[in-house]
Amino acid sequence: MSELELVDEEQREQLGSKTQSILSWLGVLVLVYLLITAVSLISLGFKSIAGEQAKELFAFATNPFAALIVGTLATALIQSSSTVTSIIVGLVAGGLPITVAVPMIMGSNIGTTITNTLVSLGHIHSKEEFKKAFAAATIHDFFNLVSVIIFLPLEITTHFLEKTALLLSDFFIGGEAINLDKFNFVQIITLPLVSFIERLTRIFPKPFDGIGLIVIGIILIFIAIFYIGKLLKLLMVGQAKVMLRMAMGRGPITGIFAGTLVTILVQSSSTTTSLIVPLAGTGLLTLEQVYPFTLGANIGTCITALLAATAVTTNQIAALEIALVHLLYNVIGVIIIYGIPWLRNLPILGATTLANLSSERKYLAFIYIIFVFFLIPGLLLGITYR
């Protein structure tokens, strides 16, 4: 092959790569459109079913511990906190009380950490690798457990997250008295698809039309988040790895920011931790370096709920409020727990102790996953409902 032909071949490959990249980004935009449309559908469906009885419909979860467990179980089963928080935003817009939704948001933080732990099982063949990988994975678990232990009682007694988020929502939107329908570009572009699907579900009698809207909304959220993750991994994981290497050894603040940015880029805290846990297992990252990254992942994953909050046409203040609760809970949690040395060390102590035990008796890792994420929440939920 001549030099000219080689140049032409290289140019064709570059053009093909650029075309593929453009198509992928267009795909991301379409999926984001579907995501915010889905949140609107859930909101409309919930309002249609519950009407003025929305609070009574969720009377079973007025116990904050029950709501916490629902959020944990749902996220552990779905393995996507982004999906669960997007659904919660839609339900709040449809009338779900904020006081019920806040513990659910906290529970979703706990439930999402199962992914880290499952990733670490890939190193189970080597005792030393597994010890490092399992500690790197479960430090996320222990941080979120400590966060709930501190902030759930505070929220129950003071509602400080709810009140702060409400103040911020009022500031950003300007109060519920203002009609934003004409100025919300997101609502304008999603309205045709929302209206079309709403008309389709009218063939069913009430309340099945509302149930249909919720089911379609949840399915669309699953599809959108799954494929957004796939496309963004394809587009951004290379950059994420570069960012990861650049941030190594530059201190915890850099680590937190890098973890936040990587998670925003790939729209998945699971992807962020999937990048980190194997590096810890092979000894390329220490537990102290992994820790800030996982905290950044907690913050970065809040972007999905904030995006979902832009989709709603009613109860805009409430929808933004619960999305901001998610952000405030994670940011304040990182500042307080990581900022106070003895609190910062609790997740490290818990993760290293569990990793040492599990590396000696590997069956303990499986018992831990089953008990912490499924059996204990399930039993507590059963007891709470009695």
Coordinates of C-alpha atoms in Angstrom, one line a residue:
M1 CA 0.0 0.0 0.0
S2 CA 1.4 3.4 -1.0
E3 CA 2.0 6.3 1.4
L4 CA -1.0 8.2 -0.1
E5 CA -3.3 5.3 0.3
L6 CA -2.2 5.0 4.0
V7 CA -3.0 8.7 4.6
D8 CA -6.4 8.3 2.9
E9 CA -7.1 5.2 5.1
E10 CA -6.1 7.1 8.2
Q11 CA -8.4 10.1 7.2
R12 CA -11.3 7.7 6.6
E13 CA -10.8 6.1 10.0
Q14 CA -10.7 9.6 11.7
L15 CA -13.8 10.7 9.9
G16 CA -15.6 7.4 10.9
S17 CA -14.5 7.9 14.5
K18 CA -15.8 11.5 14.5
T19 CA -19.1 10.4 12.9
Q20 CA -19.5 7.7 15.5
S21 CA -18.8 10.2 18.3
I22 CA -21.4 12.6 17.0
L23 CA -24.0 9.9 16.7
S24 CA -23.2 8.7 20.2
W25 CA -23.6 12.2 21.6
L26 CA -26.9 12.6 19.7
G27 CA -28.0 9.3 21.2
V28 CA -27.2 10.7 24.7
L29 CA -29.3 13.8 24.0
V30 CA -32.2 11.6 22.9
L31 CA -31.9 9.4 26.0
V32 CA -31.8 12.4 28.3
Y33 CA -35.0 13.6 26.6
L34 CA -36.6 10.2 27.3
L35 CA -35.4 10.4 30.9
I36 CA -37.0 13.8 31.6
T37 CA -40.1 12.7 29.7
A38 CA -40.3 9.6 31.9
V39 CA -40.2 11.6 35.1
S40 CA -43.1 13.7 33.9
L41 CA -45.1 10.6 33.1
I42 CA -44.5 9.2 36.6
S43 CA -45.6 12.5 38.1
L44 CA -48.8 12.6 36.0
G45 CA -49.6 9.0 36.7
F46 CA -49.1 9.3 40.4
K47 CA -51.3 12.4 40.6
S48 CA -54.0 10.6 38.5
I49 CA -54.1 7.6 40.9
A50 CA -53.7 9.4 44.2
G51 CA -55.5 12.7 43.6
E52 CA -55.9 14.5 46.9
Q53 CA -55.3 11.2 48.7
A54 CA -51.5 11.1 47.8
K55 CA -50.5 11.3 51.5
E56 CA -52.8 8.5 52.5
L57 CA -51.5 6.3 49.7
F58 CA -48.0 6.4 51.3
A59 CA -49.2 6.2 54.9
F60 CA -47.2 2.9 55.2
A61 CA -44.0 4.8 54.8
T62 CA -44.6 7.7 57.2
N63 CA -42.2 5.8 59.5
P64 CA -38.9 7.1 58.2
F65 CA -37.1 3.8 58.9
A66 CA -39.6 2.0 56.6
A67 CA -38.9 4.6 53.9
L68 CA -35.1 4.2 54.4
I69 CA -35.4 0.5 53.9
V70 CA -37.6 0.9 50.8
G71 CA -35.0 3.1 49.2
T72 CA -32.2 0.7 50.2
L73 CA -34.0 -2.4 48.9
A74 CA -35.2 -0.8 45.7
T75 CA -31.7 0.4 44.8
A76 CA -30.0 -2.9 45.8
L77 CA -32.4 -4.8 43.5
I78 CA -32.2 -2.3 40.6
Q79 CA -28.5 -1.6 41.1
S80 CA -28.9 2.1 40.1
S81 CA -29.4 4.9 42.5
S82 CA -29.9 7.2 39.5
T83 CA -33.0 5.2 38.5
V84 CA -34.4 5.2 42.0
T85 CA -33.8 8.9 42.7
S86 CA -35.3 9.8 39.3
I87 CA -38.4 7.8 40.2
I88 CA -38.6 9.5 43.6
V89 CA -38.4 13.0 42.0
G90 CA -41.3 12.0 39.8
L91 CA -43.3 10.7 42.7
V92 CA -42.7 13.8 44.8
A93 CA -43.8 16.0 41.8
G94 CA -47.0 13.8 41.8
G95 CA -47.7 14.3 45.5
L96 CA -45.4 12.0 47.6
P97 CA -44.6 13.8 50.8
I98 CA -41.1 15.1 51.1
T99 CA -40.8 13.7 54.6
V100 CA -41.3 10.2 53.2
A101 CA -39.0 10.8 50.2
V102 CA -36.0 12.1 52.2
P103 CA -35.3 8.8 54.0
M104 CA -35.8 7.0 50.6
I105 CA -33.1 9.1 49.1
M106 CA -30.8 8.2 52.1
G107 CA -31.6 4.5 51.5
S108 CA -30.7 4.8 47.8
N109 CA -27.2 5.8 48.9
I110 CA -26.8 2.6 50.9
G111 CA -28.4 0.4 48.2
T112 CA -26.1 1.6 45.4
T113 CA -22.9 0.5 47.3
I114 CA -23.7 -3.2 46.5
T115 CA -22.2 -2.6 43.1
N116 CA -18.8 -1.8 44.6
T117 CA -18.9 -5.0 46.6
L118 CA -19.9 -7.2 43.6
V119 CA -17.0 -5.7 41.6
S120 CA -14.5 -6.6 44.3
L121 CA -15.5 -10.3 44.1
G122 CA -13.6 -10.5 40.8
H123 CA -10.4 -10.6 42.9
I124 CA -11.6 -13.4 45.2
H125 CA -9.0 -15.8 43.6
S126 CA -6.1 -14.0 45.3
K127 CA -6.2 -13.5 49.1
E128 CA -4.1 -10.3 49.1
E129 CA -5.8 -8.8 46.1
F130 CA -9.3 -9.6 47.5
K131 CA -8.4 -8.0 50.8
K132 CA -7.4 -4.7 49.2
A133 CA -10.3 -4.7 46.7
F134 CA -13.0 -5.7 49.3
A135 CA -11.7 -2.9 51.6
A136 CA -11.8 -0.4 48.7
A137 CA -15.4 -1.5 47.9
T138 CA -16.9 -1.6 51.4
I139 CA -15.4 1.7 52.5
H140 CA -18.3 3.2 50.4
D141 CA -20.8 1.0 52.3
F142 CA -19.4 2.0 55.8
F143 CA -19.3 5.7 54.9
N144 CA -23.0 5.7 53.8
L145 CA -24.0 3.7 56.9
V146 CA -22.2 6.3 59.1
S147 CA -23.9 9.1 57.2
V148 CA -27.4 7.6 57.7
I149 CA -26.7 7.0 61.4
I150 CA -25.8 10.7 61.8
F151 CA -28.2 12.4 59.5
L152 CA -31.4 10.4 59.7
P153 CA -32.1 11.2 63.4
L154 CA -31.1 14.8 62.8
E155 CA -33.5 15.0 59.8
I156 CA -36.3 13.3 61.8
T157 CA -36.0 15.8 64.7
T158 CA -35.1 19.0 62.8
H159 CA -35.9 18.5 59.1
F160 CA -32.8 20.6 58.4
L161 CA -32.2 19.0 54.9
E162 CA -35.8 19.5 53.9
K163 CA -35.9 23.1 55.1
T164 CA -32.6 24.1 53.5
A165 CA -33.5 22.5 50.2
L166 CA -36.9 24.3 50.3
L167 CA -35.1 27.7 50.8
L168 CA -32.8 26.9 47.9
S169 CA -35.7 25.8 45.7
D170 CA -37.6 29.0 46.4
F171 CA -34.5 31.0 45.6
F172 CA -33.9 29.3 42.3
I173 CA -37.5 29.0 41.1
G174 CA -38.9 32.1 42.9
G175 CA -41.8 30.7 44.7
E176 CA -44.8 28.5 43.7
A177 CA -46.9 31.5 42.9
I178 CA -44.9 32.1 39.7
N179 CA -46.2 30.2 36.7
L180 CA -43.1 28.9 34.9
D181 CA -44.8 26.8 32.3
K182 CA -44.2 29.3 29.5
F183 CA -40.6 29.8 30.4
N184 CA -39.5 26.2 31.0
F185 CA -37.8 25.1 27.7
V186 CA -37.5 21.5 29.0
Q187 CA -41.3 21.2 29.6
I188 CA -42.0 22.7 26.2
I189 CA -39.9 20.2 24.3
T190 CA -41.2 17.2 26.3
L191 CA -44.9 18.1 26.2
P192 CA -45.7 16.6 22.8
L193 CA -44.4 13.1 23.8
V194 CA -45.9 13.3 27.3
S195 CA -49.3 14.3 25.8
F196 CA -49.1 11.6 23.2
I197 CA -48.4 8.8 25.8
E198 CA -51.1 10.3 28.1
R199 CA -53.7 10.1 25.3
L200 CA -52.7 6.4 24.6
T201 CA -53.3 5.4 28.3
R202 CA -56.8 7.0 28.3
I203 CA -58.0 3.7 26.7
F204 CA -57.7 2.2 30.2
P205 CA -60.3 3.0 32.9
K206 CA -59.2 4.9 36.0
P207 CA -57.0 4.2 38.0
F208 CA -55.3 1.9 35.4
D209 CA -54.6 4.9 33.1
G210 CA -52.4 6.4 35.9
I211 CA -50.8 3.1 36.6
G212 CA -50.0 2.8 32.9
L213 CA -48.3 6.2 32.9
I214 CA -46.1 5.2 35.9
V215 CA -45.2 1.8 34.4
I216 CA -44.2 3.4 31.0
G217 CA -42.3 6.1 32.9
I218 CA -40.3 3.6 34.9
I219 CA -39.5 1.5 31.8
L220 CA -38.3 4.6 30.0
I221 CA -36.1 5.5 33.0
F222 CA -34.6 2.1 33.0
I223 CA -33.9 2.2 29.2
A224 CA -32.6 5.8 29.3
I225 CA -30.2 5.4 32.2
F226 CA -28.9 2.0 31.0
Y227 CA -28.1 3.2 27.5
I228 CA -26.8 6.6 28.7
G229 CA -24.4 4.7 30.9
K230 CA -23.3 2.5 27.9
L231 CA -22.8 5.5 25.6
L232 CA -21.0 7.7 28.1
K233 CA -18.7 4.8 29.1
L234 CA -17.8 4.5 25.4
L235 CA -17.3 8.2 25.0
M236 CA -15.8 9.2 28.4
V237 CA -14.2 6.2 30.2
G238 CA -10.8 6.9 28.5
Q239 CA -10.9 10.5 29.7
A240 CA -12.0 9.2 33.1
K241 CA -9.0 7.0 33.4
V242 CA -6.7 9.9 32.5
M243 CA -8.4 12.0 35.1
L244 CA -8.0 9.2 37.6
R245 CA -4.2 8.9 37.0
M246 CA -3.8 12.7 37.1
A247 CA -5.6 12.9 40.5
M248 CA -3.6 10.1 42.1
G249 CA -1.3 11.4 44.9
R250 CA -2.6 14.9 44.7
G251 CA -4.5 14.8 48.0
P252 CA -8.1 14.1 49.1
I253 CA -9.7 17.3 47.9
T254 CA -8.5 16.6 44.4
G255 CA -9.7 13.0 44.8
I256 CA -13.2 14.1 45.8
F257 CA -13.4 16.6 42.9
A258 CA -12.1 14.0 40.4
G259 CA -14.6 11.4 41.7
T260 CA -17.4 13.9 41.3
L261 CA -16.4 15.0 37.8
V262 CA -15.8 11.4 36.6
T263 CA -19.3 10.4 37.9
I264 CA -20.9 13.4 36.2
L265 CA -19.2 12.5 32.9
V266 CA -20.1 8.8 32.9
Q267 CA -23.5 9.3 34.7
S268 CA -22.8 6.4 37.0
S269 CA -21.2 6.1 40.4
S270 CA -21.0 2.3 39.7
T271 CA -18.6 3.1 36.8
T272 CA -16.5 5.3 38.9
T273 CA -16.1 2.6 41.6
S274 CA -15.6 0.0 38.9
L275 CA -12.6 1.9 37.7
I276 CA -11.1 2.3 41.2
V277 CA -11.7 -1.1 42.9
P278 CA -9.6 -3.1 40.5
L279 CA -6.8 -0.6 40.8
A280 CA -6.9 -0.9 44.6
G281 CA -7.0 -4.8 44.3
T282 CA -3.8 -4.8 42.2
G283 CA -2.1 -2.3 44.6
L284 CA -2.0 0.7 42.3
L285 CA -4.2 2.7 44.7
T286 CA -4.2 2.7 48.5
L287 CA -7.4 2.7 50.5
E288 CA -6.7 6.3 51.6
Q289 CA -6.6 7.3 47.9
V290 CA -9.7 5.3 47.0
Y291 CA -11.8 6.8 49.9
P292 CA -12.1 10.4 48.5
F293 CA -12.9 9.1 45.0
T294 CA -15.9 7.2 46.3
L295 CA -17.1 10.3 48.2
G296 CA -16.9 12.2 45.0
A297 CA -18.9 9.5 43.3
N298 CA -21.7 10.1 45.9
I299 CA -21.8 13.8 45.0
G300 CA -21.5 13.3 41.2
T301 CA -24.5 10.9 41.0
C302 CA -26.8 13.7 42.3
I303 CA -26.8 15.3 38.8
T304 CA -29.4 12.8 37.6
A305 CA -32.0 13.8 40.2
L306 CA -31.4 17.5 39.5
L307 CA -31.8 16.8 35.7
A308 CA -35.0 14.9 36.4
A309 CA -36.4 17.8 38.5
T310 CA -36.3 20.0 35.4
A311 CA -38.9 17.7 33.8
V312 CA -41.9 18.3 36.0
T313 CA -44.8 20.6 35.0
T314 CA -46.4 20.7 38.5
N315 CA -45.0 20.9 42.0
Q316 CA -41.8 22.2 40.6
I317 CA -40.6 23.5 44.0
A318 CA -41.1 20.0 45.6
A319 CA -39.4 18.2 42.7
L320 CA -36.3 20.5 42.9
E321 CA -36.4 20.4 46.7
I322 CA -36.0 16.6 46.9
A323 CA -33.2 16.7 44.2
L324 CA -31.4 19.3 46.3
V325 CA -31.9 17.2 49.5
H326 CA -30.0 14.5 47.7
L327 CA -27.2 16.9 46.8
L328 CA -27.1 18.5 50.3
Y329 CA -27.1 15.2 52.1
N330 CA -24.1 14.0 50.1
V331 CA -22.1 17.2 50.2
I332 CA -22.7 17.9 53.9
G333 CA -22.0 14.2 54.7
V334 CA -18.6 14.4 53.0
I335 CA -17.7 17.8 54.7
I336 CA -18.6 16.6 58.2
I337 CA -17.6 12.9 58.1
Y338 CA -14.4 13.3 56.1
G339 CA -13.6 16.6 57.8
I340 CA -13.6 15.3 61.3
P341 CA -10.6 12.9 61.8
W342 CA -12.2 10.4 64.2
L343 CA -15.4 10.1 62.0
R344 CA -13.2 9.9 58.8
N345 CA -11.5 6.9 60.3
L346 CA -14.6 4.9 61.1
P347 CA -15.3 3.7 57.5
I348 CA -11.6 2.9 57.1
L349 CA -11.6 0.8 60.3
G350 CA -14.9 -1.0 59.4
A351 CA -13.7 -1.7 55.8
T352 CA -10.3 -3.0 56.8
T353 CA -11.7 -5.2 59.6
L354 CA -14.3 -6.7 57.3
A355 CA -11.8 -7.2 54.5
N356 CA -9.3 -9.0 56.8
L357 CA -12.0 -11.4 58.0
S358 CA -13.4 -12.0 54.5
S359 CA -10.0 -12.6 53.0
E360 CA -9.5 -15.4 55.5
R361 CA -13.1 -16.8 55.2
K362 CA -14.3 -15.8 51.8
Y363 CA -17.9 -17.1 52.4
L364 CA -18.3 -14.1 54.9
A365 CA -18.2 -11.7 51.9
F366 CA -21.3 -13.4 50.4
I367 CA -23.0 -13.5 53.8
Y368 CA -22.3 -9.8 54.2
I369 CA -23.9 -9.0 50.8
I370 CA -27.0 -11.1 51.4
F371 CA -27.6 -9.9 54.9
V372 CA -26.7 -6.2 54.6
F373 CA -28.5 -5.5 51.3
F374 CA -31.4 -7.9 51.3
L375 CA -32.1 -10.0 54.3
I376 CA -31.8 -7.4 57.1
P377 CA -33.7 -4.7 55.2
G378 CA -36.4 -7.2 54.2
L379 CA -36.9 -8.4 57.8
L380 CA -36.9 -4.8 59.1
L381 CA -39.5 -3.9 56.4
G382 CA -41.7 -6.8 57.5
I383 CA -41.4 -5.9 61.1
T384 CA -42.2 -2.2 60.4
Y385 CA -45.4 -3.0 58.4
R386 CA -46.9 -5.1 61.2

